[in-house]
Coordinates of C-alpha atoms and ligand atoms in Angstrom, one line a residue:
X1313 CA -11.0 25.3 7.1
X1314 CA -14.5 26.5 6.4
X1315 CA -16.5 27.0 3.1
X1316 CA -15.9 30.0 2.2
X1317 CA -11.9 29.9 3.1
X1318 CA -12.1 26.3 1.4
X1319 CA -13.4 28.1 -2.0
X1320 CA -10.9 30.7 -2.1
X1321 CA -8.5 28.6 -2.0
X1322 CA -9.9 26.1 -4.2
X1323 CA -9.8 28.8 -6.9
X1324 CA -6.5 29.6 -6.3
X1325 CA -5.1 25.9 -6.6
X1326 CA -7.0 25.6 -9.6
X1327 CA -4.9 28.7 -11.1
X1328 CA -1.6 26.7 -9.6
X1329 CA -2.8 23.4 -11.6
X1330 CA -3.0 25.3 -14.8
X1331 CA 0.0 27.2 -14.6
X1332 CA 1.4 23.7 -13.6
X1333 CA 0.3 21.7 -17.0
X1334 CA 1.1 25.3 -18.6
X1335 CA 4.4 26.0 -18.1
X1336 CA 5.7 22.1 -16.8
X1337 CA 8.2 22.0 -19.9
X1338 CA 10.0 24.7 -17.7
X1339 CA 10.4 22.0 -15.1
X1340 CA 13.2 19.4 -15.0
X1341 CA 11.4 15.9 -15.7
X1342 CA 13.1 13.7 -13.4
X1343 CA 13.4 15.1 -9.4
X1344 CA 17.2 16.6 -9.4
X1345 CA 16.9 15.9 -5.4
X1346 CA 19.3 13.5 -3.2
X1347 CA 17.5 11.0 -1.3
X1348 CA 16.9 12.8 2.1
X1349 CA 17.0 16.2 0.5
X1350 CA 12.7 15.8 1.6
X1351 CA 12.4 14.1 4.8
X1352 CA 15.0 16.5 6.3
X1353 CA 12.5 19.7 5.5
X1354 CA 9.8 17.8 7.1
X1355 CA 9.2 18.1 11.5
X1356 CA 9.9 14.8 13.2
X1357 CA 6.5 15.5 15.0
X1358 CA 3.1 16.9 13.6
X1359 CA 1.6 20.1 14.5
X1360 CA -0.5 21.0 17.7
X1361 CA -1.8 23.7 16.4
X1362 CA -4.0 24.5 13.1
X1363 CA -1.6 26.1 10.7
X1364 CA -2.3 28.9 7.9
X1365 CA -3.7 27.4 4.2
X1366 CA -1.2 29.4 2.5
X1367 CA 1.9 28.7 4.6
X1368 CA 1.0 24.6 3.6
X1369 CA 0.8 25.6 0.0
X1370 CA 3.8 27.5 -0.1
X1371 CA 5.8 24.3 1.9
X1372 CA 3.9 22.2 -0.9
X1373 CA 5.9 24.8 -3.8
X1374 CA 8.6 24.7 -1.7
X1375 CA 9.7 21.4 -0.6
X1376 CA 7.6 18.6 -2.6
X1377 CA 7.3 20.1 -6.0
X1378 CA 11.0 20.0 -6.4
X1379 CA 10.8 16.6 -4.9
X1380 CA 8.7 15.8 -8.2
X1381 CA 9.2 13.6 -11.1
X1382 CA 6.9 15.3 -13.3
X1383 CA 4.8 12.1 -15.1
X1384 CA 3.1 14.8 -17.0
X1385 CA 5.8 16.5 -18.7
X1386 CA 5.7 16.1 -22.5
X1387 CA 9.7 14.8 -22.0
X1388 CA 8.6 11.9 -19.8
X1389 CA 9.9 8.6 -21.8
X1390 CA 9.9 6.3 -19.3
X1391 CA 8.6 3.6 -17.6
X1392 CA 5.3 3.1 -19.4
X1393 CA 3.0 7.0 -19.2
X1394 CA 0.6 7.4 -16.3
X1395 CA -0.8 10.0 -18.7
X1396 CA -3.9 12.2 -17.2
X1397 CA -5.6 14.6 -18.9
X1398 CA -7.4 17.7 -17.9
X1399 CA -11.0 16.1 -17.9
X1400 CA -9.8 13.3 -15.9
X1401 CA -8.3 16.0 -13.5
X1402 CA -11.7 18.4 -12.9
X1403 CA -13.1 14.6 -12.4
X1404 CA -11.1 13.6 -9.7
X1405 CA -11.9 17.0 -8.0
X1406 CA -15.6 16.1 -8.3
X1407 CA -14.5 12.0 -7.0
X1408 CA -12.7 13.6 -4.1
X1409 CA -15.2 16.6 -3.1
X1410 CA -18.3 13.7 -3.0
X1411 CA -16.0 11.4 -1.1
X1412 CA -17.9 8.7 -1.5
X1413 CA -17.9 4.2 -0.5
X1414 CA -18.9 2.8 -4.0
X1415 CA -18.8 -0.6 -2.0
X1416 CA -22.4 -1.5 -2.9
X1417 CA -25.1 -0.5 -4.9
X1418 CA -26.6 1.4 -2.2
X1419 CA -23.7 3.4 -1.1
X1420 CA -23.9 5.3 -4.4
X1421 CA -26.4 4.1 -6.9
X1422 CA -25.1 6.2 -9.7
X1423 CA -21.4 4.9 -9.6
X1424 CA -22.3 1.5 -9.1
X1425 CA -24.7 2.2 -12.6
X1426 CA -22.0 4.3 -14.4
X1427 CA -19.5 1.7 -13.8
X1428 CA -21.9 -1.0 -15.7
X1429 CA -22.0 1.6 -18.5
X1430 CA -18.5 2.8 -18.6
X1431 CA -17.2 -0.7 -18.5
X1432 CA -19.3 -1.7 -21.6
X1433 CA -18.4 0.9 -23.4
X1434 CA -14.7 0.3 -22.8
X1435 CA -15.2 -4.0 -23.8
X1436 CA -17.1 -2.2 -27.4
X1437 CA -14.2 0.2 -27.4
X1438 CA -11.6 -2.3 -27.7
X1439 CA -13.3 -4.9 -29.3
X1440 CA -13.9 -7.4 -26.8
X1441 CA -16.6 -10.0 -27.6
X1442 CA -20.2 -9.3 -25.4
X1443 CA -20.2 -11.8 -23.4
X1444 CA -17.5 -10.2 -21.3
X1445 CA -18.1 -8.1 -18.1
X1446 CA -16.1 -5.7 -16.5
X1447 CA -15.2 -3.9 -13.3
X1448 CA -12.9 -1.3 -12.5
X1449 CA -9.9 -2.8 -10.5
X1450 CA -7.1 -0.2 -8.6
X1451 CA -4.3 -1.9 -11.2
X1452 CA -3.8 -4.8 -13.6
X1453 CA -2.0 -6.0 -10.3
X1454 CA -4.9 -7.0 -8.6
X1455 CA -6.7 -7.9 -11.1
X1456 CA -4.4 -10.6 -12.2
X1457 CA -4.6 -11.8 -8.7
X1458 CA -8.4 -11.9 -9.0
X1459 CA -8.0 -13.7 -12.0
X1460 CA -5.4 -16.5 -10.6
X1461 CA -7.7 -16.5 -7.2
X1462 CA -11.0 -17.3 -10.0
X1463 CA -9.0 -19.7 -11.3
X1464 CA -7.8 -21.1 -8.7
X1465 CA -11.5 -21.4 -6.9
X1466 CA -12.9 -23.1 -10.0
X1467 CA -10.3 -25.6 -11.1
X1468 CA -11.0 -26.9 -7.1
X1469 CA -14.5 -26.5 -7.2
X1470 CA -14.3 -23.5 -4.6
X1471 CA -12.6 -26.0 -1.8
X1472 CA -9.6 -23.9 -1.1
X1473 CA -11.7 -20.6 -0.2
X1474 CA -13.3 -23.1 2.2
X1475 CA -10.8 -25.2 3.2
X1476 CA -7.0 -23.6 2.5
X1477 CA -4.4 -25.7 0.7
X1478 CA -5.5 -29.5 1.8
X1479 CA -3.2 -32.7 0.6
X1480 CA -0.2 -32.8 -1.8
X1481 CA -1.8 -31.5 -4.9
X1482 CA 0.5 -28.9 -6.6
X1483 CA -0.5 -26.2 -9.1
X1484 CA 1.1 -24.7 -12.2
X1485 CA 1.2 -21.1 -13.6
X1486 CA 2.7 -19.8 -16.7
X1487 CA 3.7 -17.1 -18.8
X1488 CA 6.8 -15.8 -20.5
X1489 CA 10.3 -15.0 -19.4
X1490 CA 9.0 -11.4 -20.2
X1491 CA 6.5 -11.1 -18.0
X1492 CA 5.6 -8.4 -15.7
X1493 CA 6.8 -8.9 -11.7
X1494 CA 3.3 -8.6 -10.5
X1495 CA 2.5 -11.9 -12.0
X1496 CA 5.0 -13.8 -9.7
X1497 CA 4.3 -11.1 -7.0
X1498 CA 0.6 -12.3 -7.4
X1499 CA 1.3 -16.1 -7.8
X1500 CA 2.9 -16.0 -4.2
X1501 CA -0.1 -14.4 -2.7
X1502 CA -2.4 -16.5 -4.7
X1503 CA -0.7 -19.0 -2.0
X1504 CA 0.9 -21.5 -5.0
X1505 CA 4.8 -20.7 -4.4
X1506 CA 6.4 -18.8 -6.8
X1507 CA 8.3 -22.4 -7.8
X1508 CA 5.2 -22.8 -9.4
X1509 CA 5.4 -20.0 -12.3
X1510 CA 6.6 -21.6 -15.4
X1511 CA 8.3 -18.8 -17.1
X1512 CA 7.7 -19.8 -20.7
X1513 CA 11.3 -18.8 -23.3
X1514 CA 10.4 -16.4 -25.6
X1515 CA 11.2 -16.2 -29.4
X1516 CA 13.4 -14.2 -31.1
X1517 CA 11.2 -11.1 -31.0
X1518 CA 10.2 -11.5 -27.5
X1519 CA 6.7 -12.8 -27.8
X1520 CA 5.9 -16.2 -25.9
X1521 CA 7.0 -19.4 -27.9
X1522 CA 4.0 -21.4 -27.9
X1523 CA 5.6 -24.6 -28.4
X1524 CA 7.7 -24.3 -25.4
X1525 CA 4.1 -23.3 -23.1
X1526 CA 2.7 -26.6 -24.8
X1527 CA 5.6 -28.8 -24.2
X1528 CA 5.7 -27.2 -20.3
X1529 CA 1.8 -27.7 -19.9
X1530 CA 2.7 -32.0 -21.2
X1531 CA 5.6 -31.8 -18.5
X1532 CA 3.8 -31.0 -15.8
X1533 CA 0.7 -33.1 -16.4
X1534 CA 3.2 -36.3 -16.9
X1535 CA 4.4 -35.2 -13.0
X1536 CA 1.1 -34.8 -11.7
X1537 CA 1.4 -31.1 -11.4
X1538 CA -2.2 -29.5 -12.5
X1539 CA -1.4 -26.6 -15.1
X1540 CA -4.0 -24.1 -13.6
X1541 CA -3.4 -20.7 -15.2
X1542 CA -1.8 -19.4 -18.5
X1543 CA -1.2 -15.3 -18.2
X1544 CA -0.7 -14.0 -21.5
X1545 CA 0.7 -10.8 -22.4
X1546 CA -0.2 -8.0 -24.9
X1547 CA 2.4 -5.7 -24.3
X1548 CA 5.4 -7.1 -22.4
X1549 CA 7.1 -4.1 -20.0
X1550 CA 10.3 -4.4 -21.8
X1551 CA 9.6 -4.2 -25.2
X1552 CA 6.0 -4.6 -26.2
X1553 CA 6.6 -7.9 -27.3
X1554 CA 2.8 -9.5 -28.1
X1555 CA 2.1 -13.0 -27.0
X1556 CA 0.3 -15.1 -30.1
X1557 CA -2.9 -15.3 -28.1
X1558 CA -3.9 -17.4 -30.9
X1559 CA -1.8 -20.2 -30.7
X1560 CA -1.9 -19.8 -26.7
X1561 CA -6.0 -20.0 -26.7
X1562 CA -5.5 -23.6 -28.5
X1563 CA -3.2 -25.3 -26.2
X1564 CA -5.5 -23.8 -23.2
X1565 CA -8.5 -25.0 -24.5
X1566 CA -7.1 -28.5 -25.4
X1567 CA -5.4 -28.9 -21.8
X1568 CA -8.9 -27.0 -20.3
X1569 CA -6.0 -24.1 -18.9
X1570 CA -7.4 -20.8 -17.7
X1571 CA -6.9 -18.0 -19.9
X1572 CA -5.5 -14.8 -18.4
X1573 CA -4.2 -11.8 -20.7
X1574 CA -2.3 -8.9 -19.5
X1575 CA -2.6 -5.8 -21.8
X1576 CA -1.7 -3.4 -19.4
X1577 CA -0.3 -0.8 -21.2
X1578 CA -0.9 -2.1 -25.0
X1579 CA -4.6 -2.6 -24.8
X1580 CA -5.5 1.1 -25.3
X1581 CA -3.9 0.5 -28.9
X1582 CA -7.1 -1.8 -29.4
X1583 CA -9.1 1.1 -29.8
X1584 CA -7.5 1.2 -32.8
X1585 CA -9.2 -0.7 -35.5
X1586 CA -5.3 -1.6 -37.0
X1587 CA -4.9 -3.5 -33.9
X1588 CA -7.8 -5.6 -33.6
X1589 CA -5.9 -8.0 -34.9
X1590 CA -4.1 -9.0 -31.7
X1591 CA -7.5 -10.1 -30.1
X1592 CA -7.4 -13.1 -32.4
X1593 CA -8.4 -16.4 -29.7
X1594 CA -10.4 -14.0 -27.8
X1595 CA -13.3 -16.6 -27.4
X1596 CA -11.1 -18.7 -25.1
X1597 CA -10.0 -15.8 -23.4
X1598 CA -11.6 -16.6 -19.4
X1599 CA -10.2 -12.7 -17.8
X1600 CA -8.5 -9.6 -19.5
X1601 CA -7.3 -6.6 -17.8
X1602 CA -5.8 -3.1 -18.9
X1603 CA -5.2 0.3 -18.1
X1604 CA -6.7 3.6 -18.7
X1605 CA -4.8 4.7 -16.3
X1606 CA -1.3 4.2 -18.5
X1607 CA -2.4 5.2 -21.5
X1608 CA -5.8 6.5 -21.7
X1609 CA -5.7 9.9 -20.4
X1610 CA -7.3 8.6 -16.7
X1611 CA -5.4 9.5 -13.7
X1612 CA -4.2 6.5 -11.9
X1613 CA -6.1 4.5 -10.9
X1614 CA -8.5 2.9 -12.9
X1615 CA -7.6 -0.1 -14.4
X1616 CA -10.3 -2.3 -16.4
X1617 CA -10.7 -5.8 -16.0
X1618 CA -13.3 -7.9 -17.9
X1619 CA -14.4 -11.4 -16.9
X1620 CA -15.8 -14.0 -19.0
X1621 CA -18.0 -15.9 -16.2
X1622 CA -19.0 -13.8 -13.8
X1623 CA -20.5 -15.9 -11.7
X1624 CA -17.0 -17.5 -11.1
X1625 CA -15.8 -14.2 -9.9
X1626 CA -18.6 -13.3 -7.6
X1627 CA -18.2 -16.9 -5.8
X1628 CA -14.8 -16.3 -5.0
X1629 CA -15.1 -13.2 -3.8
X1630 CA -18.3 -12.9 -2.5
X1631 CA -19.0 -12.1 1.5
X1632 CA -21.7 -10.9 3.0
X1633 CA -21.9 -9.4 6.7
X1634 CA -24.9 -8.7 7.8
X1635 CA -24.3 -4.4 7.8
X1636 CA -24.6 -4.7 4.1
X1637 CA -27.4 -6.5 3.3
X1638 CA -29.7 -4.6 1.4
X1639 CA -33.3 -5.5 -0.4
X1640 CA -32.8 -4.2 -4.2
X1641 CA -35.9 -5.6 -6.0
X1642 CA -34.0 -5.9 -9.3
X1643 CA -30.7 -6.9 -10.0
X1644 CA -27.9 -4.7 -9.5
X1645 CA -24.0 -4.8 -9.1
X1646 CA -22.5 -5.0 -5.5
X1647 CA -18.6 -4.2 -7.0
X1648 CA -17.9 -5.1 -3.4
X1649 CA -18.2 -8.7 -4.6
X1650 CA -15.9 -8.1 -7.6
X1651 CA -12.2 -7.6 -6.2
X1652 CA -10.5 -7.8 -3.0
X1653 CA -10.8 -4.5 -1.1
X1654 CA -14.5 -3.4 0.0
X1655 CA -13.7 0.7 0.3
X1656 CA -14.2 1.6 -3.5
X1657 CA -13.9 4.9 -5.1
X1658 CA -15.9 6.6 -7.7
X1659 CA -13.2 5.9 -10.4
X1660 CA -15.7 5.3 -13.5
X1661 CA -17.0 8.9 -12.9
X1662 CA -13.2 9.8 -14.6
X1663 CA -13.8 7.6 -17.3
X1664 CA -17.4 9.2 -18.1
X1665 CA -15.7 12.7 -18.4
X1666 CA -12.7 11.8 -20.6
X1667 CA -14.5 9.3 -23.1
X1668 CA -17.3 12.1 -23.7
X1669 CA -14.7 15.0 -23.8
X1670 CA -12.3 13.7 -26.6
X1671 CA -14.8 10.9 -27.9
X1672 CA -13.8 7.8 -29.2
X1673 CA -12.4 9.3 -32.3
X1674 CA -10.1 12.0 -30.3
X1675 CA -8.7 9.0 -27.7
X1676 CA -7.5 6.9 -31.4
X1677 CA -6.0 10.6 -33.2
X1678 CA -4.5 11.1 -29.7
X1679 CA -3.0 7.1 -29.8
X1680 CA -2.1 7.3 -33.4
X1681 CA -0.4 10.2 -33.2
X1682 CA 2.1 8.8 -30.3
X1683 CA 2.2 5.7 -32.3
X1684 CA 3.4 7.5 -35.7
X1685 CA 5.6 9.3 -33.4
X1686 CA 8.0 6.7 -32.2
X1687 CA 7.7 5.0 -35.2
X1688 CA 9.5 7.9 -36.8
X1689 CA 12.2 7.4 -34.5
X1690 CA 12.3 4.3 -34.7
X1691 CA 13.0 4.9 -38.3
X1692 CA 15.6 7.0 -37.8
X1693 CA 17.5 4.4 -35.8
X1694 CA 16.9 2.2 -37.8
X1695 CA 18.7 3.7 -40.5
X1696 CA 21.5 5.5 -38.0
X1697 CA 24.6 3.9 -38.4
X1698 CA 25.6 4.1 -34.8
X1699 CA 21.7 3.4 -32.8
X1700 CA 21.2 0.2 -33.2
X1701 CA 16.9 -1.2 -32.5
X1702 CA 16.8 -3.7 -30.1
X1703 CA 13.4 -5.0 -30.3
X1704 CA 9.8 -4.8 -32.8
X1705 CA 8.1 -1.3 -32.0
X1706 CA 4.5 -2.9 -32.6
X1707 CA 2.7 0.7 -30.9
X1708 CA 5.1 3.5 -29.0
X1709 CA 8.0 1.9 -27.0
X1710 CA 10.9 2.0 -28.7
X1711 CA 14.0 0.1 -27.3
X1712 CA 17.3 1.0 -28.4
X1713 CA 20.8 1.2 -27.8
X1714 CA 24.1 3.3 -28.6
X1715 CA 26.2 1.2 -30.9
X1716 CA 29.5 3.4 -31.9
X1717 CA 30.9 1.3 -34.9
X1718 CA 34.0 -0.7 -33.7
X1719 CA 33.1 -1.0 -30.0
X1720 CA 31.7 -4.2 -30.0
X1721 CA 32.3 -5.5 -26.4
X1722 CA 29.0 -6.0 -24.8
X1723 CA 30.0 -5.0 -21.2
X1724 CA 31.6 -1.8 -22.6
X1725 CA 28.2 -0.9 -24.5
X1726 CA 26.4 -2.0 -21.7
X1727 CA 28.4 0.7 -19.7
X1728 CA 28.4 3.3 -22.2
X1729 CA 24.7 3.1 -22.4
X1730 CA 24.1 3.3 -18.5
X1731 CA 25.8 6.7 -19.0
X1732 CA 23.9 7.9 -21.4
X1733 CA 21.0 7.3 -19.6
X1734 CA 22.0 9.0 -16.2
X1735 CA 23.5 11.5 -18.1
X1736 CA 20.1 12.7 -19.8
X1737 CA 18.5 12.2 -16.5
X1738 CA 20.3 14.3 -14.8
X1739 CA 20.1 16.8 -17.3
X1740 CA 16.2 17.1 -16.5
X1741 CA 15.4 18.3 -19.8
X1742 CA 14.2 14.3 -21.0
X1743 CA 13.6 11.3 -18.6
X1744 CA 14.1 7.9 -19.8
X1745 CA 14.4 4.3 -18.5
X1746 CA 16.4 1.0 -19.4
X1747 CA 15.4 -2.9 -19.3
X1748 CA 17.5 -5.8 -20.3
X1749 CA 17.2 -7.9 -23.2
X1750 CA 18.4 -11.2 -23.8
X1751 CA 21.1 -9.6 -21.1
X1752 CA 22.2 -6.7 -22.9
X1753 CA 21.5 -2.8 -21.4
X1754 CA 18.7 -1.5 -23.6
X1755 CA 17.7 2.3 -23.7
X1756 CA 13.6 2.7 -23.3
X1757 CA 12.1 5.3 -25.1
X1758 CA 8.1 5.9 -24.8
X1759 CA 5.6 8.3 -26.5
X1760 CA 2.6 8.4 -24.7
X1761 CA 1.9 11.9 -22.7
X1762 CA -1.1 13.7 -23.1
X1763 CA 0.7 17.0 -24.2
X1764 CA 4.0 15.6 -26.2
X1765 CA 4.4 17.0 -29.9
X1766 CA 6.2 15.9 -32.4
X1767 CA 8.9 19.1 -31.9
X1768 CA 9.0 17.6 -27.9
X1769 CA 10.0 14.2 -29.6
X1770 CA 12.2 15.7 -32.3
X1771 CA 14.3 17.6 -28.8
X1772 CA 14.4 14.5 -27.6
X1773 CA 15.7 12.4 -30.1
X1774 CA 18.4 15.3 -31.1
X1775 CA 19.3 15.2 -27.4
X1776 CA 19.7 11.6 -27.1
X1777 CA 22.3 11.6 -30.1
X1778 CA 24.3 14.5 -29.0
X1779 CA 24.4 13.5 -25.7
X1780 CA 25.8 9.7 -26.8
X1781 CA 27.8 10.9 -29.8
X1782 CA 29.3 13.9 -27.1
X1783 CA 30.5 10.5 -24.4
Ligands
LIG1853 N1 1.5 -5.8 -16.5 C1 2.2 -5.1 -17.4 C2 2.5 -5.7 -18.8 C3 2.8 -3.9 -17.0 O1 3.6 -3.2 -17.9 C4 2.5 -3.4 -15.7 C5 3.1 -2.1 -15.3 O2 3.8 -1.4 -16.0 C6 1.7 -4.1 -14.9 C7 1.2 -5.3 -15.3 C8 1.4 -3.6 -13.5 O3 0.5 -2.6 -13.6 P1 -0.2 -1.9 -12.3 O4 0.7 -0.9 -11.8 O5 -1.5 -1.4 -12.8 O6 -0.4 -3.1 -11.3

C-alpha cells in the first residue's frame, strides 16, 4: 500500500470508527457467534498474492465485527470496563503511525520524558504521597510480578537474581480469599510455588480480616517460613470489597512485610477527593499499581505502577548489553530497566491526550456520574422485594441476585440466576457477568463506559427485572 492509497483509506476507516462509536447501541453487546463460526471463514493458508484494501475491509465488516463483543457499547456490564475514549483512540493512531521502541531514553526522548510527566501527574491525581515514582506497566499483571520479583530481590539482598533458589529457605505471600488470579498466577512465576500464597479469610463484607493476615504472618515465622510479601487489594474483582490498608500497613511494618496494593480497577475512584480516604497507611505502602486502562478512558494497555524505592526496582531489573549503552550527560529514565519486557510502546502519549482533553475535573464528573449511577440501582434493589444486594457497592459494581420470595433453596437460585444471565446475554441488547460469593451465584452489574447514560442504565435495569420476573 502506498501513501497516497494508505491516506484514502485512512480517511475512510476513520468515517467507519465514528459510525462505529455512533451507532454501536445498534449492535448486540455480546458476540451472538458459535465458537468456530470465525475460524471456518478464515483460509487454512495465507495469501500469495497482495490482495485489494477494500476486499480486507469488507472481510473485517464481514466476518470479525460480528465476531465482536463490543467493550464499548454503553450496555457492557461486565467484567470490569476497558472503557476508551475518543482521545485515547486519535492517540493510538498517532502511537501506531510513529511506531516507535520506547526501550531507552534514546530510542525516543520525548516518550521516555512524557512518561516521567504523565506518571506524576497520575501519583498527584490520585493522591499518592511524592516520594513515589511511576512507570507505565502493559497490566496490573505484571506489575504485581515486578513488585513480588522487588521484593523478593531485596528481602535476599539480590542473591536469587544471581544465584536462583539456593538451600531450604521458604517464602510466604499473602492476600485475601478475594484476590485476583494473577496474584497466584504471578507468585508461581515469581518461582515461590503457589503453596506459598496465604489466601487470607475475608470479613463479612469481603474486605481482608486483618487479624487473620497477622495471625498467618506469627504462623509462618514460628515455622521458619519468611513472610515476604503482603498484596493488598483496593477493589477486589468480585465485589469491590476494600482491604483496610490501614490496619494491613501496621502488621507489615511491625513484621518488616513488603507492601503491595492492587487497585486495578478502584483506583481511578481516587481521583475523587471522597475517596481519598482509602489511601489511609499509604506511607508504608512499598509498590501500587492501577489501571487507566479499566476505568480511565485509556485504551488497553496502560496500566500505572508507582514504586516507593526505585532504586530497588532498577537493581532487579536492570541489564545492560552492550547495544544499548548510551552517554546521556544527565540523568534520565531507561524504562527498559523498569519492567520485564525491553520492546516498549509509546503508551503515555494516550494518557497526555485524554488527561488534557477532559481535564481532571471532566475524568471525576465522568467517575461520579457512573458512581451515582449504580448506586441508584443499587437502591432500587435494595428496596425490591424480590433482588436481593449481595455485597457493599463502595464505587460502580453492583453485585446482586434474583431472590423470588419463597424460593429459598440455594442451588435452585443459584440455577435460576445462571439463566437469567444467559438469557440477557443472548439477548444482545445488555451484557453481564457473574462471580461467586461465599459460594452462592451472584449477578455482576458494572457502570463504567465512556458513553452509558442514565436512560442506557434505566433499559438495563428494566430489562434485568422483566427478564427474571418473565423466568
Ligand atoms: N487485579 C484486579 C483487582 C483486577 O480486577 C484485575 C482484572 O480485572 C487484575 C488485577 C488484572 O488486570 P490486568 O488485566 O491489567 O492484568
Amino acid at each position: 500500500m502506498d501513501l497516497e492509497r494508505f491516506r484514502q483509506e485512512a480517511h475512510q476507516l476513520v468515517d467507519w470508527m465514528y459510525d462505529y462509536l455512533k451507532n454501536i447501541r445498534d449492535l448486540p453487546v455480546r458476540a451472538q457467534v458459535q465458537p468456530g463460526d470465525v475460524i471456518r471463514q478464515l483460509p487454512t493458508a495465507p495469501p500469495e498474492e497482495a490482495e485489494d484494501f477494500a476486499t480486507i475491509f469488507d472481510d473485517f465488516k464481514r466476518i470479525v465485527l460480528p465476531g465482536m463483543t463490543h467493550w464499548q457499547h454503553p450496555s457492557f456490564h461486565g467484567y470490569f470496563p476497558a472503557n476508551s475514549s475518543p482521545p485515547s483512540v486519535l492517540a493510538e493512531m498517532l502511537i501506531a503511525t510513529m511506531g516507535a521502541q520506547c526501550m531507552i531514553w534514546q530510542t525516543s526522548p520525548a516518550a521516555a520524558e512524557m512518561e516521567e510527566r504523565m506518571m506524576q501527574w497520575l501519583g498527584q491525581m490520585i493522591g499518592l504521597p511524592d516520594n513515589f515514582v511511576g512507570v507505565i506497566q502493559d497490566t496490573a499483571s505484571t506489575a504485581t510480578l515486578c513488585s513480588l520479583l522487588t521484593a523478593r530481590e531485596q528481602k535476599t539482598d539480590y542473591e536469587i537474581n544471581h544465584s536462583g533458589f539456593t538451600g531450604d529457605k521458604r517464602y510466604a505471600v499473602y492476600s485475601s480469599s478475594e484476590t485476583h488470579s494473577s496474584i497466584e498466577k504471578d507468585v508461581k512465576i515469581a518461582g515461590f510455588g503457589s503453596e506459598s500464597l496465604r489466601k487470607i479469610k475475608t470479613d463479612y463484607k469481603y474486605a481482608l480480616d486483618p487479624a487473620a493476615l497477622e495471625a498467618a504472618i506469627e504462623a509462618d515465622l514460628y515455622d521458619g517460613v519468611i513472610p515476604l510479601c503482603v498484596i493488598a487489594t483496593l477493589g477486589t474483582t468480585g465485589s469491590t470489597a476494600i482491604d483496610p490498608l490501614k490496619s494491613i500497613a501496621r502488621i507489615c511494618q511491625r513484621h518488616k512485610v513488603w507492601l503491595h496494593v492492587d487497585a486495578a480497577f478502584l483506583g481511578s475512584a481516587l481521583l475523587l477527593e471522597e475517596y481519598r480516604w482509602l489511601l489511609e497507611g499509604i506511607e508504608q505502602v512499598d509498590t501500587f499499581v492501577f489501571n487507566p486502562h479499566k476505568w480511565m478512558f485509556t485504551n488497553f494497555d496502560c496500566s500505572a505502577y508507582f514504586v516507593r524505592d526505585k532504586g530497588a526496582l532498577l537493581r532487579t531489573f536492570e541489564i545492560l548489553p552492550e547495544y544499548l549503552k548510551t552517554s546521556e550527560s544527565s540523568p534520565v529514565n531507561n524504562y527498559r530497566d523498569w519492567s520485564i519486557p525491553l520492546g516498549r510502546r509509546f503508551r503515555a502519549l494516550k494518557l497526555w491526550f485524554v488527561i488534557r482533553t477532559y481535564g481532571v475535573n471532566g475524568l471525576k464528573e465522568l467517575l461520579r456520574n457512573h458512581i451515582r449511577m449504580a448506586q441508584a440501582v443499587s437502591q432500587e434493589i435494595e428496596a425490591s422485594r424480590d433482588f436481593e444486594l449481595m455485597a457493599p457497592v463502595p464505587v460502580s459494581l453492583v453485585c446482586f441476585r434474583y431472590h423470588p420470595v419463597g424460593t429459598d433453596d440455594e442451588k435452585k437460585l443459584d440455577q435460576l440466576n445462571k439463566t437469567i444471565e444467559e438469557t440477557l446475554n443472548d439477548s444482545g441488547k445488555i451484557f453481564l457477568t457473574h462471580t461467586k460469593l461465599r459460594g452462592k451465584f451472584v449477578l455482576r452489574f458494572c457502570v463504567g463506559q465512556t458513553q452509558v447514560t442514565q436512560e442506557d442504565v434505566d433499559k438495563a435495569w428494566g430489562l434485568i427485572q422483566e427478564t427474571a420476573r418473565g423466568m
